[in-house]
Short mmCIF file of C-alpha atoms in Angstrom, two decimals:
data_model
loop_
_atom_site.label_atom_id
_atom_site.label_comp_id
_atom_site.label_asym_id
_atom_site.label_seq_id
_atom_site.Cartn_x
_atom_site.Cartn_y
_atom_site.Cartn_z
CA UNK W 1 -32.72 25.61 9.18
CA UNK W 2 -32.12 22.34 7.53
CA UNK W 3 -28.96 21.97 5.52
CA UNK W 4 -27.33 19.48 3.24
CA UNK W 5 -23.91 18.11 3.86
CA UNK W 6 -23.77 17.72 0.10
CA UNK W 7 -21.58 20.73 -0.52
CA UNK W 8 -18.83 19.44 1.75
CA UNK W 9 -17.71 17.40 -1.22
CA UNK W 10 -17.05 20.50 -3.28
CA UNK W 11 -13.64 22.08 -3.54
CA UNK W 12 -14.35 24.67 -0.88
CA UNK W 13 -15.86 22.05 1.38
CA UNK W 14 -12.95 19.67 0.97
CA UNK W 15 -10.49 22.44 1.67
CA UNK W 16 -12.33 23.24 4.87
CA UNK W 17 -12.61 19.61 5.88
CA UNK W 18 -8.91 19.01 5.31
CA UNK W 19 -8.05 22.09 7.34
CA UNK W 20 -10.28 21.06 10.19
CA UNK W 21 -8.94 17.53 10.15
CA UNK W 22 -5.44 18.83 10.37
CA UNK W 23 -6.23 21.15 13.23
CA UNK W 24 -8.10 18.50 15.16
CA UNK W 25 -5.20 16.11 14.75
CA UNK W 26 -2.79 18.79 15.90
CA UNK W 27 -4.88 19.26 18.96
CA UNK W 28 -5.52 22.89 18.09
CA UNK W 29 -9.20 22.30 17.68
CA UNK W 30 -11.76 20.28 19.52
CA UNK W 31 -13.69 17.90 17.28
CA UNK W 32 -17.02 19.36 18.42
CA UNK W 33 -15.95 22.81 17.38
CA UNK W 34 -14.76 21.51 14.04
CA UNK W 35 -18.15 19.95 13.55
CA UNK W 36 -19.84 23.25 14.33
CA UNK W 37 -17.71 24.92 11.70
CA UNK W 38 -18.80 22.34 9.16
CA UNK W 39 -22.45 22.84 9.99
CA UNK W 40 -22.00 26.57 9.63
CA UNK W 41 -20.36 25.98 6.27
CA UNK W 42 -23.40 23.97 5.15
CA UNK W 43 -25.63 26.90 6.00
CA UNK W 44 -23.42 29.60 4.56
CA UNK W 45 -22.82 27.73 1.32
CA UNK W 46 -26.50 27.05 0.79
CA UNK W 47 -27.38 30.66 1.48
CA UNK W 48 -24.71 31.93 -0.85
CA UNK W 49 -25.88 29.70 -3.67
CA UNK W 50 -29.46 30.82 -3.17
CA UNK W 51 -28.82 34.51 -2.84
CA UNK W 52 -25.64 35.37 -4.68
CA UNK W 53 -25.59 33.05 -7.66
CA UNK W 54 -27.84 33.92 -10.57
CA UNK W 55 -26.33 31.99 -13.44
CA UNK W 56 -28.02 29.23 -15.37
CA UNK W 57 -26.54 26.11 -16.87
CA UNK W 58 -27.81 23.56 -19.37
CA UNK W 59 -26.50 20.06 -19.33
CA UNK W 60 -26.73 17.51 -22.11
CA UNK W 61 -25.23 14.12 -22.41
CA UNK W 62 -25.59 10.38 -22.53
CA UNK W 63 -26.96 9.03 -19.28
CA UNK W 64 -24.78 6.11 -18.36
CA UNK W 65 -26.13 5.38 -14.89
CA UNK W 66 -28.99 6.72 -12.83
CA UNK W 67 -29.74 6.03 -9.24
CA UNK W 68 -32.31 7.33 -6.80
CA UNK W 69 -31.57 6.36 -3.25
CA UNK W 70 -32.47 8.08 0.02
CA UNK W 71 -33.90 11.06 -1.87
CA UNK W 72 -30.64 11.58 -3.67
CA UNK W 73 -30.40 11.38 -7.43
CA UNK W 74 -27.11 10.29 -8.88
CA UNK W 75 -26.45 10.53 -12.58
CA UNK W 76 -23.34 9.51 -14.39
CA UNK W 77 -23.14 11.16 -17.77
CA UNK W 78 -20.87 10.40 -20.65
CA UNK W 79 -19.82 12.91 -23.24
CA UNK W 80 -21.63 15.65 -21.43
CA UNK W 81 -21.84 19.25 -22.52
CA UNK W 82 -22.23 22.07 -20.04
CA UNK W 83 -23.34 25.44 -21.34
CA UNK W 84 -22.72 28.17 -18.87
CA UNK W 85 -23.39 31.70 -19.96
CA UNK W 86 -21.41 31.97 -23.15
CA UNK W 87 -18.80 29.33 -22.45
CA UNK W 88 -19.15 25.61 -23.01
CA UNK W 89 -17.42 22.70 -21.33
CA UNK W 90 -17.22 19.14 -22.57
CA UNK W 91 -16.33 16.22 -20.35
CA UNK W 92 -16.13 12.54 -21.09
CA UNK W 93 -17.60 11.45 -17.82
CA UNK W 94 -19.26 13.42 -15.06
CA UNK W 95 -21.15 12.55 -11.95
CA UNK W 96 -24.14 14.56 -10.79
CA UNK W 97 -25.32 14.24 -7.23
CA UNK W 98 -28.53 16.04 -6.37
CA UNK W 99 -30.50 16.18 -3.13
CA UNK W 100 -34.21 16.89 -3.03
CA UNK W 101 -34.70 20.63 -2.80
CA UNK W 102 -38.05 20.16 -1.11
CA UNK W 103 -36.30 18.78 1.96
CA UNK W 104 -34.78 22.19 2.60
CA UNK W 105 -38.01 24.15 2.43
CA UNK W 106 -39.82 21.93 4.87
CA UNK R 1 -8.83 28.94 -12.99
CA UNK R 2 -11.93 29.94 -11.22
CA UNK R 3 -14.40 32.28 -12.68
CA UNK R 4 -14.43 35.56 -10.89
CA UNK R 5 -17.92 35.13 -9.55
CA UNK R 6 -17.09 31.72 -8.11
CA UNK R 7 -14.04 33.12 -6.41
CA UNK R 8 -16.05 35.99 -4.99
CA UNK R 9 -18.75 33.73 -3.68
CA UNK R 10 -16.22 31.40 -2.13
CA UNK R 11 -14.47 34.23 -0.35
CA UNK R 12 -17.76 35.48 0.98
CA UNK R 13 -18.68 32.01 2.18
CA UNK R 14 -15.38 31.70 4.00
CA UNK R 15 -15.85 35.05 5.66
CA UNK R 16 -19.41 34.24 6.56
CA UNK R 17 -18.42 30.93 8.16
CA UNK R 18 -15.53 32.48 10.05
CA UNK R 19 -17.63 35.34 11.33
CA UNK R 20 -20.43 33.09 12.46
CA UNK R 21 -18.25 30.64 14.35
CA UNK R 22 -16.15 33.38 15.92
CA UNK R 23 -18.31 33.46 18.99
CA UNK R 24 -17.78 29.77 19.57
CA UNK R 25 -14.05 30.17 19.21
CA UNK R 26 -13.63 33.16 21.49
CA UNK R 27 -16.20 32.48 24.19
CA UNK R 28 -17.08 29.43 26.24
CA UNK R 29 -13.46 28.46 26.69
CA UNK R 30 -12.91 28.16 22.98
CA UNK R 31 -9.44 28.00 21.46
CA UNK R 32 -9.48 31.73 20.77
CA UNK R 33 -9.17 34.15 17.92
CA UNK R 34 -5.71 32.97 16.90
CA UNK R 35 -6.93 29.49 16.15
CA UNK R 36 -9.77 30.95 14.14
CA UNK R 37 -7.28 32.98 12.15
CA UNK R 38 -5.23 29.87 11.54
CA UNK R 39 -8.32 28.07 10.33
CA UNK R 40 -9.19 30.85 7.93
CA UNK R 41 -5.64 31.21 6.69
CA UNK R 42 -5.17 27.52 6.01
CA UNK R 43 -8.56 27.21 4.42
CA UNK R 44 -7.92 30.09 2.07
CA UNK R 45 -4.45 28.85 1.30
CA UNK R 46 -5.83 25.49 0.28
CA UNK R 47 -8.42 27.19 -1.88
CA UNK R 48 -5.78 29.23 -3.66
CA UNK R 49 -3.71 26.12 -4.10
CA UNK R 50 -6.70 24.34 -5.59
CA UNK R 51 -7.08 27.25 -7.99
CA UNK R 52 -10.67 28.03 -7.11
CA UNK R 53 -9.90 31.35 -5.44
CA UNK R 54 -8.08 34.04 -7.32
CA UNK R 55 -5.56 35.44 -4.93
CA UNK R 56 -4.70 37.74 -3.37
CA UNK R 57 -7.87 37.81 -1.37
CA UNK R 58 -9.24 41.26 -1.25
CA UNK R 59 -10.59 41.87 2.18
CA UNK R 60 -13.71 43.88 2.55
CA UNK R 61 -13.11 45.16 6.04
CA UNK R 62 -11.76 44.38 9.41
CA UNK R 63 -10.48 40.84 8.72
CA UNK R 64 -7.65 42.30 6.65
CA UNK R 65 -5.10 42.49 9.49
CA UNK R 66 -6.24 39.12 10.60
CA UNK R 67 -4.50 37.70 7.56
CA UNK R 68 -1.19 38.69 9.11
CA UNK R 69 -1.27 35.77 11.45
CA UNK R 70 -2.08 33.43 8.64
CA UNK R 71 0.38 34.95 6.23
CA UNK R 72 3.14 32.51 7.03
CA UNK R 73 1.25 29.33 6.19
CA UNK R 74 -0.17 30.93 3.08
CA UNK R 75 3.27 31.89 1.93
CA UNK R 76 4.66 28.47 2.68
CA UNK R 77 2.13 26.67 0.59
CA UNK R 78 2.48 28.90 -2.42
CA UNK R 79 6.19 29.49 -2.58
CA UNK R 80 7.71 26.35 -1.20
CA UNK R 81 10.61 26.05 -3.59
CA UNK R 82 13.11 28.74 -2.70
CA UNK R 83 13.32 27.89 0.93
CA UNK R 84 13.16 24.18 0.74
CA UNK R 85 15.70 23.74 -2.02
CA UNK R 86 18.39 25.33 0.06
CA UNK R 87 17.71 22.93 2.83
CA UNK R 88 17.15 19.91 0.70
CA UNK R 89 20.66 19.56 -0.60
CA UNK R 90 22.36 19.24 2.76
CA UNK R 91 19.54 17.09 3.97
CA UNK R 92 20.12 14.68 1.15
CA UNK R 93 23.81 14.63 1.96
CA UNK R 94 22.94 13.96 5.53
CA UNK R 95 20.93 11.01 4.38
CA UNK R 96 23.59 9.48 2.22
CA UNK R 97 26.43 8.79 4.69
CA UNK R 98 24.58 5.94 6.33
CA UNK R 99 24.80 4.03 3.08
CA UNK R 100 28.40 2.79 3.54
CA UNK R 101 27.46 1.80 7.04
CA UNK R 102 24.58 -0.18 5.68
CA UNK R 103 26.77 -2.24 3.38
CA UNK R 104 29.61 -3.72 5.37
CA UNK R 105 31.10 -7.05 4.54
CA UNK R 106 28.64 -9.65 5.74
CA UNK R 107 31.36 -11.61 7.45
CA UNK R 108 32.84 -8.79 9.45
CA UNK R 109 29.85 -6.65 10.22
CA UNK R 110 27.33 -7.22 12.88
CA UNK R 111 24.36 -8.85 11.28
CA UNK R 112 21.92 -6.75 13.25
CA UNK R 113 23.48 -3.63 11.79
CA UNK R 114 23.07 -5.08 8.41
CA UNK R 115 19.48 -5.97 8.93
CA UNK R 116 18.17 -2.79 10.42
CA UNK R 117 18.60 -0.46 7.46
CA UNK R 118 17.55 -2.89 4.81
CA UNK R 119 14.54 -4.05 6.70
CA UNK R 120 13.14 -7.49 7.00
CA UNK R 121 11.45 -7.36 3.64
CA UNK R 122 14.63 -6.86 1.65
CA UNK R 123 17.34 -8.96 3.09
CA UNK R 124 15.90 -12.24 4.28
CA UNK R 125 13.51 -12.61 1.41
CA UNK R 126 13.85 -16.35 0.99
CA UNK R 127 13.43 -16.97 4.67
CA UNK R 128 10.54 -14.63 5.21
CA UNK R 129 8.81 -15.77 2.09
CA UNK R 130 9.03 -19.37 2.96
CA UNK R 131 8.31 -18.97 6.61
CA UNK R 132 4.70 -18.27 5.84
CA UNK R 133 4.19 -21.10 3.46
CA UNK R 134 6.61 -23.51 5.00
CA UNK R 135 5.81 -22.85 8.62
CA UNK R 136 3.10 -25.42 8.76
CA UNK R 137 5.24 -27.94 7.04
CA UNK R 138 8.06 -27.15 9.34
CA UNK R 139 5.94 -27.94 12.31
CA UNK R 140 4.72 -31.01 10.60
CA UNK R 141 8.24 -32.14 10.12
CA UNK R 142 9.06 -31.55 13.74
CA UNK R 143 6.04 -33.28 15.16
CA UNK R 144 6.49 -36.21 12.91
CA UNK R 145 3.84 -38.74 12.11
CA UNK R 146 2.04 -41.04 14.48
CA UNK R 147 2.99 -44.06 12.57
CA UNK R 148 2.81 -47.52 14.09
CA UNK R 149 6.31 -47.93 12.87
CA UNK R 150 7.52 -44.79 14.54
CA UNK R 151 10.67 -45.36 16.43
CA UNK R 152 13.16 -43.13 18.20
CA UNK R 153 14.97 -40.94 15.75
CA UNK R 154 17.60 -42.93 14.03
CA UNK R 155 21.23 -41.87 14.21
CA UNK R 156 21.05 -41.30 10.53
CA UNK R 157 18.43 -38.62 11.14
CA UNK R 158 20.39 -36.87 13.85
CA UNK R 159 23.44 -36.76 11.64
CA UNK R 160 21.69 -34.39 9.32
CA UNK R 161 22.65 -30.76 9.94
CA UNK R 162 19.80 -28.50 11.00
CA UNK R 163 18.09 -27.02 8.01
CA UNK R 164 16.09 -23.92 8.66
CA UNK R 165 16.36 -21.51 5.75
CA UNK R 166 14.98 -23.03 2.65
CA UNK R 167 11.52 -24.40 2.28
CA UNK R 168 12.83 -26.97 -0.10
CA UNK R 169 15.00 -28.37 2.63
CA UNK R 170 12.19 -28.33 5.11
CA UNK R 171 9.96 -30.08 2.72
CA UNK R 172 12.72 -32.48 1.92
CA UNK R 173 13.15 -33.25 5.58
CA UNK R 174 9.45 -33.76 5.87
CA UNK R 175 9.74 -36.12 3.03
CA UNK R 176 12.62 -37.95 4.59
CA UNK R 177 11.03 -38.13 7.98
CA UNK R 178 8.20 -40.00 6.48
CA UNK R 179 10.58 -42.64 5.34
CA UNK R 180 13.04 -42.53 8.15
CA UNK R 181 11.05 -44.07 10.97
CA UNK R 182 10.30 -47.01 8.81
CA UNK R 183 13.81 -47.66 7.87
CA UNK R 184 14.95 -49.62 10.92
CA UNK R 185 11.78 -51.65 10.76
CA UNK R 186 12.42 -52.35 7.19
CA UNK R 187 15.90 -53.48 7.94
CA UNK R 188 14.63 -55.66 10.74
CA UNK R 189 12.41 -57.40 8.33
CA UNK R 190 15.28 -57.82 6.05
CA UNK R 191 17.23 -59.69 8.64
CA UNK R 192 14.33 -62.03 9.15
CA UNK R 193 14.29 -65.23 7.32
CA UNK R 194 11.69 -66.01 4.76
CA UNK R 195 10.23 -68.70 6.95
CA UNK R 196 9.67 -66.30 9.81
CA UNK R 197 7.73 -63.98 7.53
CA UNK R 198 5.44 -66.74 6.48
CA UNK R 199 4.65 -67.47 10.07
CA UNK R 200 3.85 -63.87 10.68
CA UNK R 201 1.45 -63.74 7.84
CA UNK R 202 -0.16 -66.91 8.91
CA UNK R 203 -0.63 -65.74 12.47
CA UNK R 204 -2.35 -62.62 11.28
CA UNK R 205 -4.38 -64.45 8.80
CA UNK R 206 -5.81 -67.58 10.29
CA UNK R 207 -7.12 -66.84 13.77
CA UNK R 208 -10.83 -66.23 13.45
CA UNK R 209 -10.53 -65.88 9.74
CA UNK R 210 -10.36 -62.12 10.12
CA UNK R 211 -8.89 -60.36 7.19
CA UNK R 212 -7.46 -56.95 7.91
CA UNK R 213 -8.62 -54.12 5.76
CA UNK R 214 -7.55 -54.41 2.21
CA UNK R 215 -10.02 -52.33 0.30
CA UNK R 216 -9.79 -49.08 2.21
CA UNK R 217 -8.14 -45.83 1.45
CA UNK R 218 -4.88 -47.50 0.70
CA UNK R 219 -6.08 -49.02 -2.53
CA UNK R 220 -4.43 -46.55 -4.82
CA UNK R 221 -1.17 -46.96 -3.03
CA UNK R 222 -1.46 -50.68 -2.88
CA UNK R 223 -1.42 -50.91 -6.61
CA UNK R 224 1.90 -49.24 -6.63
CA UNK R 225 3.19 -51.39 -3.86
CA UNK R 226 1.95 -54.59 -5.31
CA UNK R 227 3.89 -53.85 -8.41
CA UNK R 228 6.88 -53.37 -6.21
CA UNK R 229 6.09 -56.54 -4.45
CA UNK R 230 5.98 -58.70 -7.50
CA UNK R 231 8.96 -57.00 -9.02
CA UNK R 232 11.20 -56.48 -6.05
CA UNK R 233 10.70 -58.72 -3.06
CA UNK R 234 10.23 -62.09 -4.53
CA UNK R 235 10.37 -63.73 -1.15
CA UNK R 236 6.99 -62.28 -0.30
CA UNK R 237 5.47 -62.55 -3.70
CA UNK R 238 3.92 -65.95 -3.12
CA UNK R 239 1.43 -64.77 -0.57
CA UNK R 240 -0.52 -62.58 -2.85
CA UNK R 241 -2.57 -61.03 -0.07
CA UNK R 242 -1.18 -58.28 2.07
CA UNK R 243 -2.47 -56.39 5.04
CA UNK R 244 -2.35 -52.65 4.87
CA UNK R 245 0.44 -52.59 7.37
CA UNK R 246 2.34 -55.19 5.53
CA UNK R 247 1.94 -53.32 2.33
CA UNK R 248 3.77 -50.45 3.86
CA UNK R 249 6.42 -52.72 5.15
CA UNK R 250 6.77 -54.24 1.76
CA UNK R 251 6.91 -50.82 0.25
CA UNK R 252 9.81 -49.96 2.42
CA UNK R 253 11.45 -53.22 1.82
CA UNK R 254 11.15 -52.48 -1.81
CA UNK R 255 12.29 -48.94 -1.32
CA UNK R 256 15.33 -50.03 0.53
CA UNK R 257 15.99 -52.43 -2.28
CA UNK R 258 16.89 -49.47 -4.40
CA UNK R 259 19.67 -48.67 -1.98
CA UNK R 260 20.78 -52.14 -1.16
CA UNK R 261 22.85 -53.96 -3.71
CA UNK R 262 20.68 -55.88 -6.04
CA UNK R 263 20.57 -59.52 -5.14
CA UNK R 264 17.34 -60.99 -6.39
CA UNK R 265 17.19 -60.25 -10.03
CA UNK R 266 17.22 -57.21 -12.26
CA UNK R 267 15.00 -54.29 -11.49
CA UNK R 268 13.57 -52.55 -14.50
CA UNK R 269 14.00 -48.80 -14.77
CA UNK R 270 10.33 -47.88 -14.53
CA UNK R 271 10.25 -49.83 -11.32
CA UNK R 272 13.00 -47.62 -9.98
CA UNK R 273 10.92 -44.59 -10.80
CA UNK R 274 8.01 -45.97 -8.91
CA UNK R 275 10.15 -46.59 -5.90
CA UNK R 276 11.69 -43.15 -5.64
CA UNK R 277 9.86 -41.01 -3.14
CA UNK R 278 9.23 -37.97 -5.36
CA UNK R 279 7.64 -40.11 -7.95
CA UNK R 280 5.31 -41.68 -5.48
CA UNK R 281 4.23 -38.13 -4.87
CA UNK R 282 3.88 -37.73 -8.55
CA UNK R 283 1.29 -40.42 -8.55
CA UNK R 284 -0.81 -38.38 -6.15
CA UNK R 285 -0.09 -34.97 -7.56
CA UNK R 286 -0.61 -35.90 -11.12
CA UNK R 287 -4.28 -35.43 -10.58
CA UNK R 288 -3.83 -31.76 -9.92
CA UNK R 289 -1.05 -30.72 -12.20
CA UNK R 290 0.20 -32.40 -15.26
CA UNK R 291 3.07 -30.03 -15.70
CA UNK R 292 4.38 -31.08 -12.39
CA UNK R 293 4.68 -34.65 -13.58
CA UNK R 294 6.46 -33.64 -16.69
CA UNK R 295 8.90 -31.55 -14.78
CA UNK R 296 9.72 -34.31 -12.33
CA UNK R 297 9.76 -37.32 -14.55
CA UNK R 298 13.52 -37.52 -14.63
CA UNK R 299 13.73 -37.27 -10.86
CA UNK R 300 16.56 -39.43 -9.67
CA UNK R 301 16.39 -41.82 -6.77
CA UNK R 302 18.76 -40.06 -4.46
CA UNK R 303 17.23 -38.24 -1.55
CA UNK R 304 17.81 -34.59 -2.48
CA UNK R 305 15.57 -35.23 -5.40
CA UNK R 306 12.71 -35.15 -2.96
CA UNK R 307 12.93 -31.39 -2.76
CA UNK R 308 11.31 -30.42 -6.04
CA UNK R 309 8.20 -32.37 -5.39
CA UNK R 310 6.96 -30.50 -2.31
CA UNK R 311 7.81 -27.19 -3.89
CA UNK R 312 5.51 -27.95 -6.73
CA UNK R 313 3.08 -29.27 -4.22
CA UNK R 314 3.05 -25.83 -2.68
CA UNK R 315 2.45 -24.32 -6.04
CA UNK R 316 -0.53 -26.51 -6.51
CA UNK R 317 -1.92 -25.39 -3.21
CA UNK R 318 -1.33 -21.76 -4.10
CA UNK R 319 -3.09 -22.23 -7.35
CA UNK R 320 -6.06 -23.38 -5.40
CA UNK R 321 -5.85 -20.33 -3.20
CA UNK R 322 -5.55 -18.01 -6.15
CA UNK R 323 -8.97 -18.96 -7.35
CA UNK R 324 -11.33 -18.77 -4.41
CA UNK R 325 -14.99 -19.37 -4.98
CA UNK R 326 -17.04 -16.42 -6.14
CA UNK R 327 -17.97 -14.05 -3.38
CA UNK R 328 -18.83 -10.42 -2.82
CA UNK R 329 -15.21 -9.41 -3.26
CA UNK R 330 -15.53 -10.04 -6.94
CA UNK R 331 -18.06 -7.26 -7.15
CA UNK R 332 -15.85 -4.90 -5.24
CA UNK R 333 -13.23 -5.08 -7.92
CA UNK R 334 -15.64 -3.67 -10.43
CA UNK R 335 -16.74 -0.95 -8.07
CA UNK R 336 -13.16 -0.02 -7.45
CA UNK R 337 -12.57 0.38 -11.13
CA UNK R 338 -15.54 2.67 -11.29
CA UNK R 339 -14.34 4.69 -8.38
CA UNK R 340 -10.87 5.01 -9.76
CA UNK R 341 -12.31 6.27 -12.99
CA UNK R 342 -14.43 8.74 -11.18
CA UNK R 343 -11.54 9.92 -9.14
CA UNK R 344 -9.42 10.27 -12.20
CA UNK R 345 -11.94 12.36 -14.01
CA UNK R 346 -13.02 14.29 -10.94
CA UNK R 347 -15.85 15.99 -12.76
CA UNK R 348 -18.55 16.41 -10.21
CA UNK R 349 -21.79 18.34 -9.93
CA UNK R 350 -23.35 18.86 -6.52
CA UNK R 351 -26.81 20.33 -6.58
CA UNK R 352 -30.41 20.09 -5.45
CA UNK R 353 -33.05 18.74 -7.76
CA UNK R 354 -36.49 20.24 -8.23
CA UNK R 355 -37.82 17.68 -10.65
CA UNK R 356 -36.63 14.62 -12.49
CA UNK R 357 -38.79 13.15 -15.26
CA UNK R 358 -38.36 10.47 -17.84
CA UNK R 359 -40.08 9.81 -21.11
CA UNK R 360 -38.91 6.52 -22.52
CA UNK R 361 -35.17 6.94 -22.62
CA UNK R 362 -35.15 10.71 -22.43
CA UNK R 363 -34.49 12.12 -19.02
CA UNK R 364 -35.11 15.69 -18.03
CA UNK R 365 -34.14 17.20 -14.75
CA UNK R 366 -34.15 20.65 -13.29
CA UNK R 367 -31.50 21.39 -10.73
CA UNK R 368 -30.76 24.38 -8.58
CA UNK R 369 -28.11 25.79 -6.29
CA UNK R 370 -25.29 23.71 -7.67
CA UNK R 371 -21.53 23.60 -7.53
CA UNK R 372 -19.87 22.09 -10.57
CA UNK R 373 -16.25 21.07 -10.68
CA UNK R 374 -15.54 20.50 -14.33
CA UNK R 375 -12.22 20.62 -16.17
CA UNK R 376 -10.57 21.95 -13.04
CA UNK R 377 -12.96 24.86 -12.88
CA UNK R 378 -15.51 25.51 -10.22
CA UNK R 379 -18.76 26.85 -11.61
CA UNK R 380 -21.72 27.78 -9.47
CA UNK R 381 -25.22 27.88 -10.82
CA UNK R 382 -28.57 28.96 -9.55
CA UNK R 383 -30.50 26.82 -11.99
CA UNK R 384 -29.63 24.05 -14.36
CA UNK R 385 -31.62 21.97 -16.77
CA UNK R 386 -30.43 18.64 -17.94
CA UNK R 387 -31.47 16.52 -20.90
CA UNK R 388 -30.00 13.08 -20.98
CA UNK R 389 -30.33 10.17 -23.33
CA UNK R 390 -30.16 6.84 -21.60
#
């Protein structure tokens, strides 16, 4: 199963990466094993988002920068509004990084 | 705070990862179950600290006792204050006593003791600062110049105490060295009679009709020296034509005139200024920095006055270094600003895109399976639609 390393940049991914780094530097963990854990995280996170998350979000905002490189879209929005269920979030500047979903299904 | 669903999903992801890598940890000579527990405990602790998991983590089954091993690190990260404050106060007191040791009287204390605590960056600032910039000049001063007039170091030079701390002194010495080797020569010429000098000029001049270089690089300097010549050494003035070497000699004759009691007529003040070494430098440096000239106009003739000139000379060089030609580093600065902004805001959406379309300046995109970190909240979505105006 193909996976994205994309989600390693999320909070949960960064927490895992920091933990693994620490343990590898301590000598508690072999780097190869740490890498296996990360790959497993990629799979588990993708599965969880597919199967357990049902919510829908709408995003509006001023597109400051767009970039499409290596099948990854990057948008930088200004004054963006996120509507999520009944709550709404406003941010002055947000970055959206999106991989091509078709790469996973292949 | 995290929404409850996000927290739930995160906890399930953690459990899923831990369960699926357990085999690797326990079998095949892996580090064992304890290390896996440590991994899980630290991971969860970081998540709680980041505020994306609502603790305490409710365990759904067997892993519950497993948390026991990880309880200590979790507790440490969340409640660090009670324990550490008790220890901090004595620790700080332990740190303070070295302070009186660090500040003994400079005369009585061992200098190495004094240097170690303060570090090389604090104490010898003038030396360390100048060593970088003045190092080259220092070497230059030591090696001296391959001048045709170079002679063994004069006693006057060896009388000078060694100067090693201040760049101004080093530069000054450099300055003086330039003049020093010439000085005995100059004085030799002075002892010569006027007739002898004429013969010398004639011998250089007449054989073969060869005229030594007069229109080379020394032109700018020769103007200065010719002024000196006409003003100062009247005995040579009649010749009118000087070789490059002789110009230098004459220059030093003239220069020494400023130190030797005046015998051959009054010397005007501006002439004095021309003769003084720093002001000769002014003539060269004026091209680069006008301020420098203004600052050094009242430079006196005595030798310590040579020190300001090279200092400013250094400044000029640094100014050149401060403005390197345009290169790719200039772009990096902008990127850094962008990155800093992004890191400051820290609003990030990670997702997969199904479709991205654009109609004129209106962008539409449909995303799925995303993690948003916005306003310190983690929000997961299954689908998202975006409408952006470019």
